[in-house]
Coordinates of C-alpha atoms in Angstrom, one line a residue:
Chain T
M274 CA -29.6 18.4 9.0
S275 CA -29.7 15.0 7.4
S276 CA -32.5 12.6 8.3
E277 CA -30.8 9.5 6.9
F278 CA -29.8 6.9 9.4
G279 CA -26.6 6.0 7.6
I280 CA -25.3 9.6 7.7
W281 CA -26.0 9.8 11.4
L282 CA -24.1 6.5 11.9
A283 CA -21.2 7.8 9.9
A284 CA -21.2 11.1 11.8
F285 CA -21.2 9.1 15.1
F286 CA -18.2 7.1 14.1
T287 CA -16.4 10.2 12.8
I288 CA -16.9 12.0 16.0
G289 CA -16.1 8.8 18.0
I290 CA -12.7 8.4 16.4
A291 CA -12.0 12.1 16.5
S292 CA -12.7 12.2 20.2
F293 CA -9.3 10.7 20.7
L294 CA -7.8 14.1 20.2
Y295 CA -9.2 15.0 23.6
K296 CA -7.9 11.8 25.3
D297 CA -8.3 8.0 25.2
N298 CA -12.0 7.4 26.1
P299 CA -14.6 4.6 25.9
L300 CA -16.3 6.1 22.9
Y301 CA -13.1 6.0 20.9
K302 CA -12.4 2.5 22.1
F303 CA -15.8 1.4 21.0
C304 CA -15.3 2.9 17.5
E305 CA -11.8 1.4 17.3
S306 CA -13.0 -2.0 18.1
V307 CA -15.8 -1.7 15.5
F308 CA -13.2 -0.6 13.0
V309 CA -11.0 -3.6 13.7
G310 CA -13.9 -6.1 13.3
I311 CA -15.4 -4.4 10.3
S312 CA -12.0 -4.1 8.5
A313 CA -11.3 -7.8 9.1
G314 CA -14.7 -8.8 7.9
Y315 CA -14.6 -6.4 4.9
W316 CA -11.4 -8.1 3.5
A317 CA -12.6 -11.6 4.3
V318 CA -15.8 -11.0 2.3
A319 CA -14.0 -9.2 -0.6
L320 CA -11.4 -12.0 -1.0
F321 CA -14.1 -14.7 -0.6
W322 CA -15.9 -13.4 -3.7
E323 CA -12.9 -12.2 -5.7
N324 CA -10.4 -15.0 -5.1
L325 CA -12.1 -18.0 -3.6
I326 CA -15.3 -18.0 -5.6
T327 CA -13.9 -16.8 -9.0
K328 CA -10.5 -18.6 -8.9
M329 CA -11.2 -21.8 -6.8
F330 CA -14.9 -22.6 -7.1
D331 CA -15.4 -21.4 -10.7
G332 CA -12.0 -22.7 -11.8
L333 CA -12.6 -26.1 -10.5
G334 CA -16.2 -26.2 -11.8
I335 CA -17.8 -26.5 -8.3
S336 CA -19.9 -23.5 -9.0
Y337 CA -21.1 -25.1 -12.2
S338 CA -21.9 -28.3 -10.5
L339 CA -24.0 -26.5 -7.9
G340 CA -25.8 -24.5 -10.7
L341 CA -24.4 -21.2 -9.5
W342 CA -22.2 -20.4 -12.6
P343 CA -22.9 -21.0 -16.3
E344 CA -19.3 -21.9 -17.3
K345 CA -17.8 -25.3 -16.9
G346 CA -14.6 -25.8 -15.0
A347 CA -11.7 -28.2 -14.6
L348 CA -13.7 -31.1 -13.1
Q349 CA -16.1 -31.2 -16.1
D350 CA -13.2 -30.9 -18.5
I351 CA -11.2 -33.7 -16.8
F352 CA -14.2 -36.0 -16.7
S353 CA -14.7 -35.5 -20.5
G354 CA -11.0 -36.3 -21.1
V355 CA -9.7 -32.7 -21.6
W356 CA -6.7 -31.5 -19.7
N357 CA -7.4 -28.3 -17.7
W358 CA -4.6 -26.7 -15.7
N359 CA -7.2 -25.4 -13.2
I360 CA -7.5 -28.9 -11.8
L361 CA -4.3 -28.0 -9.9
H362 CA -6.4 -25.5 -7.9
V363 CA -7.3 -28.5 -5.7
L364 CA -3.7 -28.4 -4.4
A365 CA -4.1 -24.7 -3.7
A366 CA -7.3 -25.4 -1.8
I367 CA -5.5 -28.0 0.2
L368 CA -2.6 -25.6 0.8
G369 CA -5.2 -23.0 1.9
I370 CA -6.7 -25.3 4.5
M371 CA -3.2 -26.1 5.7
M372 CA -2.7 -22.3 6.1
L373 CA -5.7 -22.4 8.6
M374 CA -3.8 -25.0 10.7
R375 CA -1.9 -22.0 12.1
L376 CA -4.9 -21.6 14.4
F377 CA -3.9 -24.7 16.2
P378 CA -0.5 -24.3 17.9
K379 CA 0.4 -28.1 17.9
I380 CA 0.1 -28.5 14.2
G381 CA 0.8 -24.8 13.3
W382 CA 4.0 -25.9 11.4
I383 CA 1.8 -27.3 8.6
A384 CA 1.1 -23.6 7.6
R385 CA 4.7 -23.4 6.4
W386 CA 3.9 -25.2 3.2
P387 CA 1.4 -22.6 1.9
L388 CA 3.6 -19.8 3.2
S389 CA 6.5 -21.2 1.2
V390 CA 4.3 -20.9 -2.0
I391 CA 3.4 -17.3 -1.1
V392 CA 7.1 -16.4 -0.4
G393 CA 8.4 -18.3 -3.4
S394 CA 6.0 -16.7 -5.9
T395 CA 6.6 -13.2 -4.4
A396 CA 10.3 -13.7 -4.6
G397 CA 10.2 -15.0 -8.2
L398 CA 7.9 -12.2 -9.4
W399 CA 9.5 -9.3 -7.6
M400 CA 13.0 -10.2 -8.6
I401 CA 12.1 -9.5 -12.2
T402 CA 9.5 -6.8 -11.8
Y403 CA 11.6 -4.7 -9.4
F404 CA 14.7 -5.2 -11.5
Q405 CA 12.8 -3.9 -14.5
S406 CA 10.7 -1.1 -13.0
N407 CA 12.9 0.1 -10.2
F408 CA 16.4 -0.6 -11.5
L409 CA 16.5 -0.6 -15.3
S410 CA 13.9 1.9 -16.0
Q411 CA 15.1 4.3 -13.3
L412 CA 18.7 4.1 -14.6
Q413 CA 17.3 4.6 -18.2
K414 CA 15.6 7.8 -17.0
T415 CA 18.8 9.0 -15.4
V416 CA 21.0 8.4 -18.5
I417 CA 19.9 11.7 -20.2
P418 CA 21.6 14.8 -21.7
L419 CA 22.9 17.3 -19.1
F420 CA 20.8 20.0 -20.6
D421 CA 17.4 19.7 -22.1
I422 CA 18.1 21.5 -25.5
G423 CA 14.5 21.1 -26.7
R424 CA 13.2 22.9 -23.6
I425 CA 15.8 25.6 -23.8
N426 CA 14.8 26.3 -27.4
E427 CA 11.1 26.3 -26.3
L428 CA 11.8 28.9 -23.5
S429 CA 12.5 31.7 -26.0
E430 CA 9.2 31.0 -27.8
I431 CA 7.3 30.8 -24.6
G432 CA 9.1 33.8 -23.3
A433 CA 8.1 36.0 -26.3
V434 CA 4.4 35.0 -25.9
M435 CA 4.4 35.6 -22.1
A436 CA 6.2 38.9 -22.4
E437 CA 3.4 40.1 -24.7
Q438 CA 1.0 39.2 -21.9
G439 CA 3.2 41.0 -19.4
R440 CA 4.2 37.8 -17.6
S441 CA 7.5 36.1 -16.9
I442 CA 8.5 32.6 -17.6
P443 CA 7.7 30.4 -14.5
L444 CA 10.5 29.2 -12.4
D445 CA 9.7 25.5 -13.1
N446 CA 10.2 26.0 -16.8
Y447 CA 13.6 27.7 -16.4
F448 CA 14.7 25.0 -13.9
A449 CA 13.5 22.2 -16.2
A450 CA 15.4 23.5 -19.1
Y451 CA 18.7 24.5 -17.6
L452 CA 19.2 22.6 -14.3
G453 CA 16.6 19.8 -14.2
N454 CA 18.6 17.1 -15.9
L455 CA 21.7 18.1 -14.1
V456 CA 20.0 17.8 -10.7
L457 CA 18.4 14.5 -11.6
I458 CA 21.7 12.9 -12.8
F459 CA 23.9 14.2 -10.1
G460 CA 21.4 13.8 -7.3
T461 CA 20.7 10.2 -8.2
L462 CA 24.4 9.4 -8.4
A463 CA 25.2 11.2 -5.2
G464 CA 22.4 9.3 -3.4
L465 CA 23.7 6.0 -4.8
V466 CA 27.2 6.9 -3.6
Y467 CA 25.9 7.5 -0.1
F468 CA 24.2 4.0 -0.1
Y469 CA 27.5 2.3 -1.1
F470 CA 29.0 1.2 2.1
S471 CA 31.8 -1.1 0.8
K472 CA 34.1 1.8 0.4
E473 CA 35.0 4.2 3.2
H474 CA 33.3 7.7 2.7
K475 CA 36.5 9.7 2.4
G476 CA 37.9 12.3 -0.1
I477 CA 35.8 13.0 -3.2
F478 CA 33.8 9.8 -2.6
G479 CA 32.9 11.1 0.9
R480 CA 32.1 14.6 -0.3
T481 CA 29.8 13.1 -2.9
A482 CA 28.1 11.0 -0.3
K483 CA 27.6 14.0 1.8
V484 CA 25.8 15.8 -1.1
G485 CA 23.8 12.6 -1.4
I486 CA 22.6 13.0 2.2
Y487 CA 21.3 16.5 1.3
F488 CA 19.4 15.1 -1.6
L489 CA 17.9 12.3 0.6
M490 CA 17.1 14.9 3.2
I491 CA 15.1 17.0 0.7
T492 CA 13.4 13.8 -0.4
F493 CA 12.4 12.9 3.1
G494 CA 11.2 16.4 3.8
A495 CA 9.2 16.5 0.6
S496 CA 7.7 13.1 1.3
F497 CA 6.8 14.2 4.8
G498 CA 5.2 17.4 3.6
Y499 CA 3.3 15.5 0.9
T500 CA 2.1 12.9 3.5
V501 CA 0.9 15.6 5.9
M502 CA -1.0 17.4 3.1
S503 CA -2.7 14.1 2.1
R504 CA -3.8 13.5 5.7
M505 CA -5.0 17.2 5.9
S506 CA -7.2 16.6 2.8
L507 CA -8.7 13.6 4.5
L508 CA -9.4 15.7 7.6
I509 CA -10.9 18.4 5.5
G510 CA -13.1 15.7 3.8
R511 CA -14.3 14.5 7.3
L512 CA -15.0 18.1 8.4
Y513 CA -16.9 18.8 5.2
F514 CA -18.9 15.6 5.7
L515 CA -19.8 16.8 9.3
F516 CA -20.7 20.3 8.4
S517 CA -22.2 19.8 5.0
T518 CA -23.7 16.3 4.6
W519 CA -24.7 15.8 8.2
L520 CA -25.5 19.2 9.7
G521 CA -26.2 21.0 6.4
F522 CA -24.3 24.2 7.4
V523 CA -22.4 24.3 4.1
N524 CA -24.1 24.0 0.7
Chain Y
M194 CA 9.4 -32.7 6.1
R195 CA 8.8 -29.6 8.3
R196 CA 11.7 -27.7 6.6
E197 CA 12.7 -29.5 3.4
I198 CA 9.4 -29.6 1.6
P199 CA 8.7 -25.8 2.2
L200 CA 12.2 -25.1 0.9
I201 CA 11.6 -27.2 -2.2
L202 CA 8.2 -25.6 -2.8
T203 CA 9.7 -22.1 -2.4
G204 CA 12.4 -23.0 -5.0
I205 CA 10.1 -24.5 -7.5
V206 CA 7.5 -21.7 -7.4
G207 CA 10.1 -19.0 -7.4
I208 CA 12.1 -20.5 -10.3
T209 CA 8.9 -21.0 -12.3
F210 CA 8.0 -17.3 -12.0
F211 CA 11.5 -16.3 -12.9
V212 CA 11.9 -18.7 -15.9
Q213 CA 8.4 -17.8 -17.2
F214 CA 9.5 -14.2 -17.8
F215 CA 12.2 -15.5 -20.2
V216 CA 10.2 -18.4 -21.6
P217 CA 6.6 -17.1 -22.0
H218 CA 5.4 -20.3 -23.7
S219 CA 3.7 -23.5 -22.9
P220 CA 4.0 -25.1 -20.4
M221 CA 5.8 -22.4 -18.4
R222 CA 3.1 -19.9 -19.1
E223 CA 0.3 -22.1 -17.9
L224 CA 2.3 -23.2 -14.9
S225 CA 3.0 -19.6 -14.0
E226 CA -0.7 -18.7 -14.4
T227 CA -1.6 -21.6 -12.2
F228 CA 0.8 -20.6 -9.5
S229 CA -0.5 -17.0 -9.8
D230 CA -4.0 -18.4 -9.0
W231 CA -2.6 -20.4 -6.2
Y232 CA -1.2 -17.2 -4.8
S233 CA -4.6 -15.5 -4.9
I234 CA -6.3 -18.5 -3.3
I235 CA -3.8 -19.0 -0.6
S236 CA -3.7 -15.3 0.2
A237 CA -7.5 -15.4 0.6
F238 CA -7.1 -18.1 3.1
A239 CA -4.4 -16.1 4.8
I240 CA -6.9 -13.2 5.2
W241 CA -9.4 -15.6 6.6
L242 CA -6.8 -16.9 8.9
G243 CA -6.3 -13.3 10.1
G244 CA -10.0 -12.8 10.7
L245 CA -10.4 -16.2 12.5
N246 CA -7.4 -15.5 14.7
L247 CA -8.9 -12.1 15.6
M248 CA -12.1 -13.9 16.6
K249 CA -10.1 -16.6 18.6
I250 CA -8.4 -13.8 20.6
S251 CA -11.5 -11.8 21.1
F252 CA -13.5 -14.8 22.2
E253 CA -10.8 -15.8 24.7
K254 CA -10.8 -12.2 26.0
V255 CA -14.6 -12.3 26.5
Y256 CA -14.4 -15.8 28.1
K257 CA -11.7 -14.8 30.5
K258 CA -13.5 -11.5 31.2
D259 CA -10.2 -9.7 30.6
K260 CA -9.9 -5.9 30.9
D261 CA -12.0 -4.1 28.3
W262 CA -13.7 -7.4 27.3
F263 CA -16.8 -5.4 26.2
F264 CA -14.8 -4.0 23.3
A265 CA -13.9 -7.5 22.2
V266 CA -17.7 -8.2 22.0
T267 CA -18.0 -5.2 19.7
T268 CA -15.2 -6.5 17.5
I269 CA -16.9 -9.9 17.3
V270 CA -20.3 -8.4 16.5
S271 CA -19.0 -6.1 13.8
F272 CA -16.9 -8.8 12.2
F273 CA -19.9 -11.2 11.9
L274 CA -22.2 -8.4 10.9
I275 CA -20.3 -7.5 7.7
L276 CA -19.5 -11.2 7.1
I277 CA -23.1 -12.3 7.2
V278 CA -24.3 -9.3 5.2
G279 CA -21.5 -9.6 2.6
L280 CA -21.9 -13.3 2.1
F281 CA -25.6 -13.8 2.3
F282 CA -27.5 -10.5 1.9
S283 CA -25.6 -8.5 -0.7
G284 CA -26.6 -10.2 -3.9
G285 CA -23.7 -12.7 -4.1
R286 CA -21.1 -11.7 -6.7
Q287 CA -22.8 -8.3 -7.0
Y288 CA -21.8 -7.6 -3.4
L289 CA -20.0 -4.4 -4.5
E290 CA -22.9 -2.8 -6.3
Q291 CA -24.3 0.4 -5.0
G292 CA -27.3 -0.2 -2.7
S293 CA -26.2 -3.6 -1.5
G294 CA -26.0 -4.2 2.3
Y295 CA -22.2 -4.6 2.0
D296 CA -21.9 -1.3 0.2
W297 CA -24.1 0.4 2.9
L298 CA -21.8 -0.9 5.6
Y299 CA -18.8 0.2 3.6
R300 CA -20.1 3.8 3.0
N301 CA -21.5 4.4 6.5
I302 CA -19.2 2.5 8.8
Y303 CA -15.9 1.4 7.2
S304 CA -15.2 4.4 5.1
P305 CA -15.9 7.1 7.9
L306 CA -13.9 5.1 10.4
S307 CA -10.8 4.6 8.2
A308 CA -10.9 8.1 6.8
T309 CA -11.1 9.7 10.3
M310 CA -8.5 7.3 11.6
F311 CA -6.0 8.4 8.9
A312 CA -7.1 12.1 9.3
L313 CA -6.1 11.8 13.0
L314 CA -2.6 11.1 11.8
A315 CA -2.4 14.7 10.5
F316 CA -2.5 15.9 14.2
F317 CA -0.1 13.2 15.4
V318 CA 2.4 13.9 12.6
A319 CA 2.2 17.6 13.2
S320 CA 2.8 17.2 16.9
A321 CA 5.6 14.7 16.4
S322 CA 7.2 16.9 13.9
Y323 CA 7.0 19.9 16.2
R324 CA 9.0 17.9 18.8
A325 CA 11.4 16.2 16.4
F326 CA 12.0 18.8 13.7
R327 CA 14.7 21.0 15.1
A328 CA 17.2 22.7 12.9
R329 CA 20.0 21.2 14.8
N330 CA 22.4 20.9 11.8
A331 CA 22.5 21.8 8.2
Q332 CA 21.0 18.5 7.1
A333 CA 18.0 18.7 9.5
T334 CA 17.5 22.3 8.3
V335 CA 17.3 21.2 4.7
L336 CA 14.7 18.6 5.6
L337 CA 12.7 21.1 7.5
L338 CA 12.8 23.7 4.7
A339 CA 11.9 21.1 2.0
A340 CA 8.9 20.0 4.2
F341 CA 7.8 23.6 4.8
I342 CA 8.1 24.6 1.1
V343 CA 6.2 21.5 -0.1
M344 CA 3.4 22.0 2.5
A345 CA 3.0 25.7 2.0
G346 CA 3.5 25.5 -1.7
R347 CA 0.5 23.2 -2.0
T348 CA -1.9 25.7 -0.4
P349 CA -2.9 29.3 -1.3
F350 CA -0.9 30.3 1.8
G351 CA 2.3 29.6 0.0
D352 CA 1.6 32.0 -2.9
W353 CA 0.2 34.5 -0.4
I354 CA 3.4 34.9 1.6
T355 CA 5.4 35.2 -1.6
V356 CA 3.0 37.6 -3.4
F357 CA 5.8 40.2 -3.8
L358 CA 7.6 37.9 -6.2
P359 CA 6.6 37.8 -9.9
E360 CA 3.9 35.3 -10.9
G361 CA 5.5 31.9 -11.7
W362 CA 8.3 32.5 -9.2
R363 CA 6.3 31.9 -6.0
L364 CA 6.3 29.2 -3.4
S365 CA 4.0 26.9 -5.4
N366 CA 6.6 26.9 -8.3
L367 CA 9.5 26.3 -5.9
S368 CA 7.5 23.4 -4.4
N369 CA 7.1 22.0 -7.9
V370 CA 10.8 22.2 -8.6
I371 CA 11.6 20.4 -5.3
M372 CA 9.0 17.7 -6.0
N373 CA 9.9 17.1 -9.6
Y374 CA 13.7 17.3 -9.5
F375 CA 15.4 17.1 -6.0
N376 CA 12.8 14.8 -4.6
V377 CA 12.8 12.6 -7.8
A378 CA 16.6 12.3 -7.7
G379 CA 16.6 11.1 -4.1
Q380 CA 13.6 8.8 -4.7
R381 CA 15.5 7.3 -7.7
A382 CA 18.6 6.6 -5.6
I383 CA 16.3 4.9 -3.0
M384 CA 14.4 2.9 -5.5
I385 CA 17.5 1.6 -7.2
G386 CA 18.8 0.6 -3.8
I387 CA 15.6 -1.1 -3.0
A388 CA 15.5 -3.0 -6.3
L389 CA 19.0 -4.3 -5.8
G390 CA 18.1 -5.4 -2.3
I391 CA 15.0 -7.2 -3.5
V392 CA 16.8 -9.0 -6.2
S393 CA 19.5 -10.3 -3.8
T394 CA 17.0 -11.2 -1.1
S395 CA 14.8 -13.0 -3.7
L396 CA 17.7 -15.0 -4.9
R397 CA 18.6 -15.9 -1.4
I398 CA 15.1 -17.1 -0.7
I399 CA 14.7 -19.1 -3.9
L400 CA 18.1 -20.8 -3.4
G401 CA 17.1 -21.6 0.2
I402 CA 19.9 -19.5 1.8
E403 CA 17.3 -17.2 3.4
R404 CA 15.0 -19.3 5.6
S405 CA 13.6 -16.8 8.1
H406 CA 10.1 -17.2 6.7
L407 CA 10.2 -20.8 7.9
G408 CA 10.7 -19.8 11.5
G409 CA 14.4 -19.0 11.4
E410 CA 15.5 -22.6 11.7

């Protein structure tokens, strides 16, 4: 059994949160409220050092003026007659303070200004990045030959080697060579047809949309299974911590 | 002033980011980098706003002695604990280094709490799926089967129940086929749909047609 205080604390919080499986209880509520406070504080500290200090204080040269950072910033450059774009961070600081006005209901509307910068930059950035990564690159990956000739040729070579070892070619390899591309192309198209609501889903269009639903159902099922397994691995991690690191039952 | 200036700001920032992609030269590049820093600075303030708002609500709860006010005290104490340790007793910019007070709090409090909280979801998802997943029709059956194959195929159990099949043709291989082809095809259709939705929504926001972020006025 561990004698380290931190391990005992971690074990206490692990059991406290897990106690919810029995029913909602004061121990769980205590751990939950600690989690809320710690999470909020964790991100406040992280963003203070990563964003406010490095971008705002260092960029403006306030850290340099206070002797906390060796590099000069915008204020020093501007006073020596050199233009530095970072001087505009003053406006960001003002907008940031305006964001905090949200805490006061009467002047809360002032927070719309910084919010508009966040929304505008996200919109401008995402419009291009999503168009590139999610639209163009996905289309590009779908415009492929119906059959993967390279893999089909490889199959016979792999098959000969595996036959010598008394093994058969794995299902994944067969599928990748003969049906993989076909499934990718038709599945994507069918899914897109299902999402196209400007035309009534009738006739061939309707039947393709129906196939699209099946592809989407497989996707949702696979995503669900994958999520459950990732949560299970977290659970195993916690159980391993309790029985190994804390209690020392497992070496 | 309450609506026009935010609309203009949204447009200017959005167009700058958009144009910068096509004109990656001065002054668009510097302007875009500046706005990118603005984004980081304002988002840090936004996180602080969230923390301070949490404190405001918690203090009100304690002051009014609302139900479960004691747990609000716990929230306040834990928030200030990590804040004080992280800002003043963790070596400044080296706050993330192993052995710092902030790192100790992260490893022994934050990490176990968040991992157990998410691990609990395994039980809730399993119980919810038991109630919701019924093979009522062909589509629901396909979803159920895909989920089962992926879950079983990722564990030794999957191969164990298909041990009578030749090696390479067992459930783990079928799981790979589903994940790499059927799942990818569906994900692609969804991703393309999302991309088109984001492009049109972004255009609406930049052009000032979509104003819900300003309070829906």
